[in-house]
mmCIF file with all atom_site columns, N, CA and C in Angstrom:
data_model
loop_
_atom_site.group_PDB
_atom_site.id
_atom_site.type_symbol
_atom_site.label_atom_id
_atom_site.label_alt_id
_atom_site.label_comp_id
_atom_site.label_asym_id
_atom_site.label_entity_id
_atom_site.label_seq_id
_atom_site.pdbx_PDB_ins_code
_atom_site.Cartn_x
_atom_site.Cartn_y
_atom_site.Cartn_z
_atom_site.occupancy
_atom_site.B_iso_or_equiv
_atom_site.pdbx_formal_charge
_atom_site.auth_seq_id
_atom_site.auth_comp_id
_atom_site.auth_asym_id
_atom_site.auth_atom_id
_atom_site.pdbx_PDB_model_num
ATOM 1   N N  . MET A 1 1  ? 34.532 -16.767 11.058 1.00 72.00 ? 1  MET A N  1
ATOM 2   C CA . MET A 1 1  ? 33.881 -16.244 10.236 1.00 72.00 ? 1  MET A CA 1
ATOM 3   C C  . MET A 1 1  ? 33.592 -14.911 11.425 1.00 72.00 ? 1  MET A C  1
ATOM 4   N N  . LYS A 1 2  ? 33.748 -13.688 11.458 1.00 93.00 ? 2  LYS A N  1
ATOM 5   C CA . LYS A 1 2  ? 33.066 -12.343 12.153 1.00 93.00 ? 2  LYS A CA 1
ATOM 6   C C  . LYS A 1 2  ? 32.406 -11.642 10.788 1.00 93.00 ? 2  LYS A C  1
ATOM 7   N N  . THR A 1 3  ? 31.529 -11.414 11.711 1.00 96.00 ? 3  THR A N  1
ATOM 8   C CA . THR A 1 3  ? 30.009 -10.563 11.743 1.00 96.00 ? 3  THR A CA 1
ATOM 9   C C  . THR A 1 3  ? 30.235 -9.343  11.019 1.00 96.00 ? 3  THR A C  1
ATOM 10  N N  . VAL A 1 4  ? 29.746 -9.066  9.461  1.00 97.00 ? 4  VAL A N  1
ATOM 11  C CA . VAL A 1 4  ? 30.284 -7.485  9.302  1.00 97.00 ? 4  VAL A CA 1
ATOM 12  C C  . VAL A 1 4  ? 29.230 -6.397  9.530  1.00 97.00 ? 4  VAL A C  1
ATOM 13  N N  . TYR A 1 5  ? 29.757 -5.380  9.893  1.00 98.00 ? 5  TYR A N  1
ATOM 14  C CA . TYR A 1 5  ? 28.792 -4.647  10.045 1.00 98.00 ? 5  TYR A CA 1
ATOM 15  C C  . TYR A 1 5  ? 28.793 -3.496  9.121  1.00 98.00 ? 5  TYR A C  1
ATOM 16  N N  . LYS A 1 6  ? 27.692 -3.034  8.821  1.00 98.00 ? 6  LYS A N  1
ATOM 17  C CA . LYS A 1 6  ? 27.444 -1.668  7.748  1.00 98.00 ? 6  LYS A CA 1
ATOM 18  C C  . LYS A 1 6  ? 26.624 -0.662  8.301  1.00 98.00 ? 6  LYS A C  1
ATOM 19  N N  . GLU A 1 7  ? 26.860 0.391   8.365  1.00 98.00 ? 7  GLU A N  1
ATOM 20  C CA . GLU A 1 7  ? 25.538 1.416   8.292  1.00 98.00 ? 7  GLU A CA 1
ATOM 21  C C  . GLU A 1 7  ? 25.413 2.270   7.770  1.00 98.00 ? 7  GLU A C  1
ATOM 22  N N  . TYR A 1 8  ? 23.896 2.973   7.237  1.00 98.00 ? 8  TYR A N  1
ATOM 23  C CA . TYR A 1 8  ? 23.472 3.535   6.302  1.00 98.00 ? 8  TYR A CA 1
ATOM 24  C C  . TYR A 1 8  ? 22.463 4.665   6.817  1.00 98.00 ? 8  TYR A C  1
ATOM 25  N N  . ARG A 1 9  ? 22.433 5.414   6.140  1.00 98.00 ? 9  ARG A N  1
ATOM 26  C CA . ARG A 1 9  ? 21.472 6.374   6.614  1.00 98.00 ? 9  ARG A CA 1
ATOM 27  C C  . ARG A 1 9  ? 20.004 6.170   5.329  1.00 98.00 ? 9  ARG A C  1
ATOM 28  N N  . VAL A 1 10 ? 18.634 5.840   6.435  1.00 98.00 ? 10 VAL A N  1
ATOM 29  C CA . VAL A 1 10 ? 17.972 5.337   5.457  1.00 98.00 ? 10 VAL A CA 1
ATOM 30  C C  . VAL A 1 10 ? 16.591 6.528   5.370  1.00 98.00 ? 10 VAL A C  1
ATOM 31  N N  . ASP A 1 11 ? 15.466 6.117   5.019  1.00 96.00 ? 11 ASP A N  1
ATOM 32  C CA . ASP A 1 11 ? 13.827 6.732   5.065  1.00 96.00 ? 11 ASP A CA 1
ATOM 33  C C  . ASP A 1 11 ? 13.804 6.430   6.115  1.00 96.00 ? 11 ASP A C  1
ATOM 34  N N  . LYS A 1 12 ? 13.914 7.577   7.400  1.00 96.00 ? 12 LYS A N  1
ATOM 35  C CA . LYS A 1 12 ? 13.428 7.230   8.239  1.00 96.00 ? 12 LYS A CA 1
ATOM 36  C C  . LYS A 1 12 ? 12.087 6.343   8.894  1.00 96.00 ? 12 LYS A C  1
ATOM 37  N N  . THR A 1 13 ? 11.117 6.619   7.860  1.00 97.00 ? 13 THR A N  1
ATOM 38  C CA . THR A 1 13 ? 9.801  6.251   7.874  1.00 97.00 ? 13 THR A CA 1
ATOM 39  C C  . THR A 1 13 ? 9.248  4.752   7.189  1.00 97.00 ? 13 THR A C  1
ATOM 40  N N  . ARG A 1 14 ? 10.771 4.319   6.833  1.00 97.00 ? 14 ARG A N  1
ATOM 41  C CA . ARG A 1 14 ? 11.129 3.509   5.961  1.00 97.00 ? 14 ARG A CA 1
ATOM 42  C C  . ARG A 1 14 ? 11.185 2.015   7.020  1.00 97.00 ? 14 ARG A C  1
ATOM 43  N N  . ILE A 1 15 ? 12.086 2.530   8.170  1.00 97.00 ? 15 ILE A N  1
ATOM 44  C CA . ILE A 1 15 ? 12.822 1.907   9.118  1.00 97.00 ? 15 ILE A CA 1
ATOM 45  C C  . ILE A 1 15 ? 12.291 0.482   9.811  1.00 97.00 ? 15 ILE A C  1
ATOM 46  N N  . GLY A 1 16 ? 11.217 0.332   10.132 1.00 97.00 ? 16 GLY A N  1
ATOM 47  C CA . GLY A 1 16 ? 10.333 -0.859  10.472 1.00 97.00 ? 16 GLY A CA 1
ATOM 48  C C  . GLY A 1 16 ? 10.036 -1.492  9.549  1.00 97.00 ? 16 GLY A C  1
ATOM 49  N N  . PHE A 1 17 ? 9.949  -1.340  8.367  1.00 97.00 ? 17 PHE A N  1
ATOM 50  C CA . PHE A 1 17 ? 9.404  -2.217  7.255  1.00 97.00 ? 17 PHE A CA 1
ATOM 51  C C  . PHE A 1 17 ? 11.239 -3.124  6.440  1.00 97.00 ? 17 PHE A C  1
ATOM 52  N N  . ILE A 1 18 ? 12.131 -2.145  6.613  1.00 97.00 ? 18 ILE A N  1
ATOM 53  C CA . ILE A 1 18 ? 13.509 -2.715  6.882  1.00 97.00 ? 18 ILE A CA 1
ATOM 54  C C  . ILE A 1 18 ? 14.058 -4.036  7.687  1.00 97.00 ? 18 ILE A C  1
ATOM 55  N N  . ARG A 1 19 ? 13.284 -3.281  8.326  1.00 96.00 ? 19 ARG A N  1
ATOM 56  C CA . ARG A 1 19 ? 13.830 -4.619  9.760  1.00 96.00 ? 19 ARG A CA 1
ATOM 57  C C  . ARG A 1 19 ? 13.390 -5.557  9.595  1.00 96.00 ? 19 ARG A C  1
ATOM 58  N N  . PHE A 1 20 ? 11.801 -5.534  9.062  1.00 96.00 ? 20 PHE A N  1
ATOM 59  C CA . PHE A 1 20 ? 10.990 -6.692  8.750  1.00 96.00 ? 20 PHE A CA 1
ATOM 60  C C  . PHE A 1 20 ? 11.393 -7.525  7.846  1.00 96.00 ? 20 PHE A C  1
ATOM 61  N N  . ILE A 1 21 ? 12.069 -6.824  6.239  1.00 96.00 ? 21 ILE A N  1
ATOM 62  C CA . ILE A 1 21 ? 12.517 -7.309  5.437  1.00 96.00 ? 21 ILE A CA 1
ATOM 63  C C  . ILE A 1 21 ? 13.221 -8.371  5.906  1.00 96.00 ? 21 ILE A C  1
ATOM 64  N N  . PHE A 1 22 ? 14.754 -7.490  6.124  1.00 96.00 ? 22 PHE A N  1
ATOM 65  C CA . PHE A 1 22 ? 15.449 -8.650  6.955  1.00 96.00 ? 22 PHE A CA 1
ATOM 66  C C  . PHE A 1 22 ? 15.435 -9.791  8.288  1.00 96.00 ? 22 PHE A C  1
ATOM 67  N N  . GLU A 1 23 ? 14.267 -9.305  8.705  1.00 95.00 ? 23 GLU A N  1
ATOM 68  C CA . GLU A 1 23 ? 13.768 -10.615 9.429  1.00 95.00 ? 23 GLU A CA 1
ATOM 69  C C  . GLU A 1 23 ? 12.849 -11.637 8.296  1.00 95.00 ? 23 GLU A C  1
ATOM 70  N N  . ALA A 1 24 ? 12.605 -11.171 7.915  1.00 96.00 ? 24 ALA A N  1
ATOM 71  C CA . ALA A 1 24 ? 12.256 -12.089 6.648  1.00 96.00 ? 24 ALA A CA 1
ATOM 72  C C  . ALA A 1 24 ? 12.989 -13.360 5.960  1.00 96.00 ? 24 ALA A C  1
ATOM 73  N N  . TYR A 1 25 ? 14.262 -12.199 5.952  1.00 94.00 ? 25 TYR A N  1
ATOM 74  C CA . TYR A 1 25 ? 15.218 -13.152 5.213  1.00 94.00 ? 25 TYR A CA 1
ATOM 75  C C  . TYR A 1 25 ? 16.005 -13.505 6.722  1.00 94.00 ? 25 TYR A C  1
ATOM 76  N N  . GLU A 1 26 ? 15.625 -14.771 7.002  1.00 92.00 ? 26 GLU A N  1
ATOM 77  C CA . GLU A 1 26 ? 16.561 -15.191 8.201  1.00 92.00 ? 26 GLU A CA 1
ATOM 78  C C  . GLU A 1 26 ? 17.669 -15.641 7.937  1.00 92.00 ? 26 GLU A C  1
ATOM 79  N N  . GLY A 1 27 ? 18.612 -15.023 8.667  1.00 91.00 ? 27 GLY A N  1
ATOM 80  C CA . GLY A 1 27 ? 20.424 -15.837 8.586  1.00 91.00 ? 27 GLY A CA 1
ATOM 81  C C  . GLY A 1 27 ? 20.858 -14.623 8.287  1.00 91.00 ? 27 GLY A C  1
ATOM 82  N N  . VAL A 1 28 ? 19.885 -13.308 6.778  1.00 96.00 ? 28 VAL A N  1
ATOM 83  C CA . VAL A 1 28 ? 21.102 -13.023 6.148  1.00 96.00 ? 28 VAL A CA 1
ATOM 84  C C  . VAL A 1 28 ? 21.959 -11.601 6.757  1.00 96.00 ? 28 VAL A C  1
ATOM 85  N N  . ALA A 1 29 ? 20.747 -11.200 7.837  1.00 97.00 ? 29 ALA A N  1
ATOM 86  C CA . ALA A 1 29 ? 21.457 -9.903  8.393  1.00 97.00 ? 29 ALA A CA 1
ATOM 87  C C  . ALA A 1 29 ? 20.822 -9.134  9.511  1.00 97.00 ? 29 ALA A C  1
ATOM 88  N N  . VAL A 1 30 ? 20.674 -8.681  10.539 1.00 96.00 ? 30 VAL A N  1
ATOM 89  C CA . VAL A 1 30 ? 19.786 -8.134  11.497 1.00 96.00 ? 30 VAL A CA 1
ATOM 90  C C  . VAL A 1 30 ? 20.801 -6.805  11.688 1.00 96.00 ? 30 VAL A C  1
ATOM 91  N N  . ALA A 1 31 ? 18.480 -6.191  11.609 1.00 97.00 ? 31 ALA A N  1
ATOM 92  C CA . ALA A 1 31 ? 18.775 -4.404  10.847 1.00 97.00 ? 31 ALA A CA 1
ATOM 93  C C  . ALA A 1 31 ? 19.189 -4.083  12.700 1.00 97.00 ? 31 ALA A C  1
ATOM 94  N N  . THR A 1 32 ? 19.676 -2.686  12.729 1.00 97.00 ? 32 THR A N  1
ATOM 95  C CA . THR A 1 32 ? 19.356 -2.208  14.169 1.00 97.00 ? 32 THR A CA 1
ATOM 96  C C  . THR A 1 32 ? 19.152 -1.277  14.245 1.00 97.00 ? 32 THR A C  1
ATOM 97  N N  . THR A 1 33 ? 17.992 -0.335  14.556 1.00 98.00 ? 33 THR A N  1
ATOM 98  C CA . THR A 1 33 ? 18.274 1.167   14.579 1.00 98.00 ? 33 THR A CA 1
ATOM 99  C C  . THR A 1 33 ? 19.414 1.461   15.653 1.00 98.00 ? 33 THR A C  1
ATOM 100 N N  . LEU A 1 34 ? 19.744 2.804   15.184 1.00 98.00 ? 34 LEU A N  1
ATOM 101 C CA . LEU A 1 34 ? 21.428 3.769   15.881 1.00 98.00 ? 34 LEU A CA 1
ATOM 102 C C  . LEU A 1 34 ? 20.704 5.089   16.407 1.00 98.00 ? 34 LEU A C  1
ATOM 103 N N  . ASP A 1 35 ? 19.613 5.613   15.395 1.00 98.00 ? 35 ASP A N  1
ATOM 104 C CA . ASP A 1 35 ? 19.291 7.133   15.613 1.00 98.00 ? 35 ASP A CA 1
ATOM 105 C C  . ASP A 1 35 ? 17.647 7.189   14.915 1.00 98.00 ? 35 ASP A C  1
ATOM 106 N N  . ALA A 1 36 ? 16.658 6.834   15.356 1.00 97.00 ? 36 ALA A N  1
ATOM 107 C CA . ALA A 1 36 ? 15.607 6.528   14.445 1.00 97.00 ? 36 ALA A CA 1
ATOM 108 C C  . ALA A 1 36 ? 15.274 8.144   13.602 1.00 97.00 ? 36 ALA A C  1
ATOM 109 N N  . LYS A 1 37 ? 15.117 9.256   14.698 1.00 97.00 ? 37 LYS A N  1
ATOM 110 C CA . LYS A 1 37 ? 14.898 10.464  14.275 1.00 97.00 ? 37 LYS A CA 1
ATOM 111 C C  . LYS A 1 37 ? 16.054 11.185  13.220 1.00 97.00 ? 37 LYS A C  1
ATOM 112 N N  . ASN A 1 38 ? 16.902 10.394  12.676 1.00 97.00 ? 38 ASN A N  1
ATOM 113 C CA . ASN A 1 38 ? 17.956 10.225  11.770 1.00 97.00 ? 38 ASN A CA 1
ATOM 114 C C  . ASN A 1 38 ? 17.997 9.577   10.788 1.00 97.00 ? 38 ASN A C  1
ATOM 115 N N  . GLY A 1 39 ? 17.102 8.339   10.647 1.00 97.00 ? 39 GLY A N  1
ATOM 116 C CA . GLY A 1 39 ? 17.365 7.049   9.771  1.00 97.00 ? 39 GLY A CA 1
ATOM 117 C C  . GLY A 1 39 ? 18.797 6.467   9.337  1.00 97.00 ? 39 GLY A C  1
ATOM 118 N N  . HIS A 1 40 ? 19.388 6.469   11.122 1.00 98.00 ? 40 HIS A N  1
ATOM 119 C CA . HIS A 1 40 ? 20.271 5.888   11.223 1.00 98.00 ? 40 HIS A CA 1
ATOM 120 C C  . HIS A 1 40 ? 20.436 4.364   11.244 1.00 98.00 ? 40 HIS A C  1
ATOM 121 N N  . ILE A 1 41 ? 20.670 3.203   10.642 1.00 98.00 ? 41 ILE A N  1
ATOM 122 C CA . ILE A 1 41 ? 20.910 2.100   10.974 1.00 98.00 ? 41 ILE A CA 1
ATOM 123 C C  . ILE A 1 41 ? 21.843 1.295   10.516 1.00 98.00 ? 41 ILE A C  1
ATOM 124 N N  . ARG A 1 42 ? 22.107 -0.106  11.411 1.00 98.00 ? 42 ARG A N  1
ATOM 125 C CA . ARG A 1 42 ? 23.827 -0.927  11.050 1.00 98.00 ? 42 ARG A CA 1
ATOM 126 C C  . ARG A 1 42 ? 22.695 -2.230  10.881 1.00 98.00 ? 42 ARG A C  1
ATOM 127 N N  . LEU A 1 43 ? 23.724 -2.481  10.082 1.00 98.00 ? 43 LEU A N  1
ATOM 128 C CA . LEU A 1 43 ? 23.155 -3.793  9.679  1.00 98.00 ? 43 LEU A CA 1
ATOM 129 C C  . LEU A 1 43 ? 23.858 -5.065  9.950  1.00 98.00 ? 43 LEU A C  1
ATOM 130 N N  . ALA A 1 44 ? 23.954 -6.034  10.943 1.00 98.00 ? 44 ALA A N  1
ATOM 131 C CA . ALA A 1 44 ? 24.931 -6.904  10.879 1.00 98.00 ? 44 ALA A CA 1
ATOM 132 C C  . ALA A 1 44 ? 24.681 -8.057  10.357 1.00 98.00 ? 44 ALA A C  1
ATOM 133 N N  . ILE A 1 45 ? 26.048 -7.948  9.384  1.00 97.00 ? 45 ILE A N  1
ATOM 134 C CA . ILE A 1 45 ? 25.948 -9.624  8.314  1.00 97.00 ? 45 ILE A CA 1
ATOM 135 C C  . ILE A 1 45 ? 26.375 -10.200 7.949  1.00 97.00 ? 45 ILE A C  1
ATOM 136 N N  . ALA A 1 46 ? 26.262 -11.718 8.314  1.00 94.00 ? 46 ALA A N  1
ATOM 137 C CA . ALA A 1 46 ? 26.459 -12.666 8.091  1.00 94.00 ? 46 ALA A CA 1
ATOM 138 C C  . ALA A 1 46 ? 27.654 -12.692 6.973  1.00 94.00 ? 46 ALA A C  1
ATOM 139 N N  . PRO A 1 47 ? 28.804 -12.973 7.372  1.00 94.00 ? 47 PRO A N  1
ATOM 140 C CA . PRO A 1 47 ? 29.612 -12.831 6.287  1.00 94.00 ? 47 PRO A CA 1
ATOM 141 C C  . PRO A 1 47 ? 29.816 -13.805 5.000  1.00 94.00 ? 47 PRO A C  1
ATOM 142 N N  . ASP A 1 48 ? 29.081 -15.063 5.393  1.00 95.00 ? 48 ASP A N  1
ATOM 143 C CA . ASP A 1 48 ? 28.603 -15.858 3.895  1.00 95.00 ? 48 ASP A CA 1
ATOM 144 C C  . ASP A 1 48 ? 27.675 -15.158 3.354  1.00 95.00 ? 48 ASP A C  1
ATOM 145 N N  . ARG A 1 49 ? 26.582 -14.258 3.733  1.00 96.00 ? 49 ARG A N  1
ATOM 146 C CA . ARG A 1 49 ? 25.717 -14.014 3.254  1.00 96.00 ? 49 ARG A CA 1
ATOM 147 C C  . ARG A 1 49 ? 25.898 -12.601 2.781  1.00 96.00 ? 49 ARG A C  1
ATOM 148 N N  . MET A 1 50 ? 27.253 -11.915 2.444  1.00 96.00 ? 50 MET A N  1
ATOM 149 C CA . MET A 1 50 ? 26.870 -10.394 1.993  1.00 96.00 ? 50 MET A CA 1
ATOM 150 C C  . MET A 1 50 ? 26.478 -10.361 0.301  1.00 96.00 ? 50 MET A C  1
ATOM 151 N N  . GLU A 1 51 ? 26.443 -11.203 -0.171 1.00 97.00 ? 51 GLU A N  1
ATOM 152 C CA . GLU A 1 51 ? 26.142 -10.872 -1.391 1.00 97.00 ? 51 GLU A CA 1
ATOM 153 C C  . GLU A 1 51 ? 24.268 -11.279 -1.259 1.00 97.00 ? 51 GLU A C  1
ATOM 154 N N  . SER A 1 52 ? 23.981 -11.469 -0.475 1.00 97.00 ? 52 SER A N  1
ATOM 155 C CA . SER A 1 52 ? 22.931 -11.834 -0.691 1.00 97.00 ? 52 SER A CA 1
ATOM 156 C C  . SER A 1 52 ? 21.973 -10.414 -0.003 1.00 97.00 ? 52 SER A C  1
ATOM 157 N N  . ALA A 1 53 ? 22.559 -10.003 1.142  1.00 97.00 ? 53 ALA A N  1
ATOM 158 C CA . ALA A 1 53 ? 22.527 -8.617  1.688  1.00 97.00 ? 53 ALA A CA 1
ATOM 159 C C  . ALA A 1 53 ? 22.653 -7.204  0.565  1.00 97.00 ? 53 ALA A C  1
ATOM 160 N N  . GLN A 1 54 ? 23.284 -7.219  0.451  1.00 97.00 ? 54 GLN A N  1
ATOM 161 C CA . GLN A 1 54 ? 23.961 -6.618  -0.200 1.00 97.00 ? 54 GLN A CA 1
ATOM 162 C C  . GLN A 1 54 ? 22.687 -6.402  -1.689 1.00 97.00 ? 54 GLN A C  1
ATOM 163 N N  . MET A 1 55 ? 22.180 -7.527  -1.931 1.00 97.00 ? 55 MET A N  1
ATOM 164 C CA . MET A 1 55 ? 21.497 -7.554  -3.365 1.00 97.00 ? 55 MET A CA 1
ATOM 165 C C  . MET A 1 55 ? 20.116 -6.973  -2.551 1.00 97.00 ? 55 MET A C  1
ATOM 166 N N  . ILE A 1 56 ? 19.464 -7.009  -1.496 1.00 97.00 ? 56 ILE A N  1
ATOM 167 C CA . ILE A 1 56 ? 18.569 -6.768  -0.742 1.00 97.00 ? 56 ILE A CA 1
ATOM 168 C C  . ILE A 1 56 ? 18.471 -5.141  -0.707 1.00 97.00 ? 56 ILE A C  1
ATOM 169 N N  . VAL A 1 57 ? 19.715 -4.450  -0.291 1.00 98.00 ? 57 VAL A N  1
ATOM 170 C CA . VAL A 1 57 ? 19.924 -3.167  0.010  1.00 98.00 ? 57 VAL A CA 1
ATOM 171 C C  . VAL A 1 57 ? 19.638 -2.857  -1.335 1.00 98.00 ? 57 VAL A C  1
ATOM 172 N N  . GLU A 1 58 ? 20.293 -3.279  -2.475 1.00 97.00 ? 58 GLU A N  1
ATOM 173 C CA . GLU A 1 58 ? 20.123 -2.697  -4.136 1.00 97.00 ? 58 GLU A CA 1
ATOM 174 C C  . GLU A 1 58 ? 18.237 -2.589  -4.340 1.00 97.00 ? 58 GLU A C  1
ATOM 175 N N  . GLU A 1 59 ? 17.939 -3.405  -3.966 1.00 97.00 ? 59 GLU A N  1
ATOM 176 C CA . GLU A 1 59 ? 16.620 -3.530  -4.246 1.00 97.00 ? 59 GLU A CA 1
ATOM 177 C C  . GLU A 1 59 ? 15.973 -2.791  -3.552 1.00 97.00 ? 59 GLU A C  1
ATOM 178 N N  . LEU A 1 60 ? 16.008 -2.148  -1.865 1.00 97.00 ? 60 LEU A N  1
ATOM 179 C CA . LEU A 1 60 ? 15.442 -1.197  -1.172 1.00 97.00 ? 60 LEU A CA 1
ATOM 180 C C  . LEU A 1 60 ? 15.707 -0.182  -1.888 1.00 97.00 ? 60 LEU A C  1
ATOM 181 N N  . LYS A 1 61 ? 17.079 0.433   -2.536 1.00 97.00 ? 61 LYS A N  1
ATOM 182 C CA . LYS A 1 61 ? 17.225 1.454   -2.590 1.00 97.00 ? 61 LYS A CA 1
ATOM 183 C C  . LYS A 1 61 ? 17.044 1.982   -4.056 1.00 97.00 ? 61 LYS A C  1
ATOM 184 N N  . LYS A 1 62 ? 16.064 1.265   -4.655 1.00 97.00 ? 62 LYS A N  1
ATOM 185 C CA . LYS A 1 62 ? 15.439 1.498   -5.926 1.00 97.00 ? 62 LYS A CA 1
ATOM 186 C C  . LYS A 1 62 ? 14.006 2.376   -5.381 1.00 97.00 ? 62 LYS A C  1
ATOM 187 N N  . ASP A 1 63 ? 13.710 1.978   -4.095 1.00 96.00 ? 63 ASP A N  1
ATOM 188 C CA . ASP A 1 63 ? 12.350 2.373   -3.762 1.00 96.00 ? 63 ASP A CA 1
ATOM 189 C C  . ASP A 1 63 ? 12.469 4.222   -2.848 1.00 96.00 ? 63 ASP A C  1
ATOM 190 N N  . PHE A 1 64 ? 13.687 3.768   -2.387 1.00 96.00 ? 64 PHE A N  1
ATOM 191 C CA . PHE A 1 64 ? 13.817 4.971   -1.345 1.00 96.00 ? 64 PHE A CA 1
ATOM 192 C C  . PHE A 1 64 ? 14.950 5.158   -0.658 1.00 96.00 ? 64 PHE A C  1
ATOM 193 N N  . MET A 1 65 ? 15.258 6.204   -0.086 1.00 96.00 ? 65 MET A N  1
ATOM 194 C CA . MET A 1 65 ? 16.760 6.451   0.358  1.00 96.00 ? 65 MET A CA 1
ATOM 195 C C  . MET A 1 65 ? 17.463 5.430   1.215  1.00 96.00 ? 65 MET A C  1
ATOM 196 N N  . PHE A 1 66 ? 18.519 4.566   0.452  1.00 97.00 ? 66 PHE A N  1
ATOM 197 C CA . PHE A 1 66 ? 19.150 4.156   1.390  1.00 97.00 ? 66 PHE A CA 1
ATOM 198 C C  . PHE A 1 66 ? 20.951 4.164   1.086  1.00 97.00 ? 66 PHE A C  1
ATOM 199 N N  . ASN A 1 67 ? 21.263 4.900   1.679  1.00 97.00 ? 67 ASN A N  1
ATOM 200 C CA . ASN A 1 67 ? 22.649 4.861   1.565  1.00 97.00 ? 67 ASN A CA 1
ATOM 201 C C  . ASN A 1 67 ? 23.633 4.949   2.809  1.00 97.00 ? 67 ASN A C  1
ATOM 202 N N  . GLU A 1 68 ? 24.711 4.051   2.605  1.00 96.00 ? 68 GLU A N  1
ATOM 203 C CA . GLU A 1 68 ? 26.011 3.595   3.226  1.00 96.00 ? 68 GLU A CA 1
ATOM 204 C C  . GLU A 1 68 ? 26.123 4.872   3.873  1.00 96.00 ? 68 GLU A C  1
ATOM 205 N N  . VAL A 1 69 ? 27.076 4.830   4.811  1.00 95.00 ? 69 VAL A N  1
ATOM 206 C CA . VAL A 1 69 ? 27.753 6.211   6.022  1.00 95.00 ? 69 VAL A CA 1
ATOM 207 C C  . VAL A 1 69 ? 28.950 5.554   5.813  1.00 95.00 ? 69 VAL A C  1
#
């Protein structure tokens, strides 16, 4: 199985929080900052955890900008 990569534009003040959340959900995804100034991140998602990762993203969208690029 190959890792799935998805890129997002997020509220740049929340990048640290997003990284913390995905670290807490071990094995779901790893968040990498591509451009902190513009809030551009990439999630490296385990293929068998896509549903969990999407659920986390949908919950975070309720609180701040989290748009797929």
